[in-house]
Amino acid sequence: MDNKSYQQLTRTFLRLSRFSHLSAIASWDMFAMMPPGGSAARGEALAELSVLEHQILTEPKVAQWLAAATQEDLNDVEQANLREMTRLHTQAALLPESLVEAKSLAGSRCEHAWRSQRPANDWQGFSANLREVVKLSREEARLRAEVKGCSPYDALLDIYEPEMTSAQLDGLFADLKSWLPDLLNRVVERQSRQPLLAPVGPFPTAVQRELGLETMSALGFDFNAGRLDISAHPFCGGVPEDVRITTRYDENELLSALFGVIHETGHARYEQNLPRNWLGQPIALARSTAIHESQSLFFEMQVGRSNAFLQRLLPAVKRHFGDQAAFEEHNFIAWNQRVKPGFIRVDADEVSYPAHVILRYEIERALINGDIEVDDIPALWDEKMQAWLGLSTKENYRDGCMQDIHWTDGGFGYFPSYTLGAMYAAQLFSAANRALPGLRQQIAGGDFSALFDWLRQNIWQHGSRFTTEQLIAQATGEALSSRHFRAHLESRYL
């Protein structure tokens, strides 16, 4: 057999990947470099690109080729690629072009306005734009749910985390809820008995940037295929051949920008190590958003906040910022492992972080399923923050329900990825520790080669060849379980 239909599909998806390359770089530029006046035009250009990609993906002949390719003589890699092609085609074919364009435009408009509305604590202005985004996201969810035969929210969740359901999430999160609040209270109480010295600033942005670049190098970031910039909300964008990561600096904060950089470097290393010989095909894409987050949290939390890494980091901190009492080793490590419930998700420690995720998940699920409206969000947010973390966000929208970028462009279904990612990261690190005796000593010595080889072998090189379930079972010998996450938190903090 000549596999003619499959070859047609690979050409089509290669073409699609080139358009999505342009879209990724234009989006990065919009968040990191673009002057404000370019916003409307850029939003329209990106909407046009998303419509073009949608047209290519949903052409009738693509459906014909997909059907014909199932009868062709494909090897297991090609079959996996065909599975991913079919998934992407099915997701796109459900949506009318007009909805794709309207959603892209509404998202660009809402995100751009959010940049000035958030600092101004302007919930009224923000909610007006958000209502339009929610309306279009509900319409998308309804169309997807009708075909998949599931709830509207589950239909959106499937985009980010294929095959995951809110019933599974509820089970995993119920388990977390059964032990995490008590663990959090015990850790906070224990740490309150150990007074710490805070590092004294200012810490100049230029010097923080130098330390960040140095750390990226140590963690294997390829600067020939990527760069570091500034944005309002740290992110990793671009494409595997040209990865763009960003952070934000605060001259009064010693390491929040650095840990943002370490987090995004985890995303970037995954992208830079995706299977090169399959690039341009769906099989070469990252498996899912939770697997992506597992890589960033593996770098930031499992490695970055470990005693071994912090010991390794301390001399570099002193070299860049001079010595001070807070940089005594025991204090420095404890300071970077302190647990303090706060308002801001991206600054949260790993013990209180799941609370931020679960409250967003519960709100966005109710919103998409039509159980609540946009106007209900602030009160619900406040109620859940008080229940979980004892903090009130009443009328503090800036540090409450307006703090994240995800909902501005309709990214409903993404938030669970963060806590799923933390669970995957703990499970992967546990497996890596079993496979690599002496790993902690290697990290303390700044030698990450064996660890990165292990990640490359078990996660990076596979792209989307396997389902998430298969990938994790092969790498760790078992299905996803929260027990590794619990064991990690207990051993580090108690």
PDB file of C-alpha atoms in Angstrom, residues 27-36 42 115 227-231 244:
ATOM      1  CA  SER A  27       0.887  36.033  20.329  1.00  0.00           C
ATOM      2  CA  TRP A  28       4.200  36.109  22.228  1.00  0.00           C
ATOM      3  CA  ASP A  29       4.927  39.524  20.718  1.00  0.00           C
ATOM      4  CA  MET A  30       1.467  40.762  21.723  1.00  0.00           C
ATOM      5  CA  PHE A  31       2.129  39.836  25.376  1.00  0.00           C
ATOM      6  CA  ALA A  32       5.797  40.841  25.564  1.00  0.00           C
ATOM      7  CA  MET A  33       6.712  43.530  23.024  1.00  0.00           C
ATOM      8  CA  MET A  34       3.739  45.071  21.208  1.00  0.00           C
ATOM      9  CA  PRO A  35       2.913  48.742  21.846  1.00  0.00           C
ATOM     10  CA  PRO A  36      -0.679  49.163  23.166  1.00  0.00           C
ATOM     11  CA  ARG A  42      -3.107  42.276  16.129  1.00  0.00           C
ATOM     12  CA  ARG A 115      -4.094  44.625  31.504  1.00  0.00           C
ATOM     13  CA  ARG A 227      14.976  33.650  24.729  1.00  0.00           C
ATOM     14  CA  LEU A 228      13.867  35.290  27.999  1.00  0.00           C
ATOM     15  CA  ASP A 229      11.711  38.449  28.127  1.00  0.00           C
ATOM     16  CA  ILE A 230       9.305  40.351  30.408  1.00  0.00           C
ATOM     17  CA  SER A 231       5.494  40.178  30.440  1.00  0.00           C
ATOM     18  CA  ARG A 244       9.938  32.235  24.202  1.00  0.00           C
TER      19      ARG A 244
END
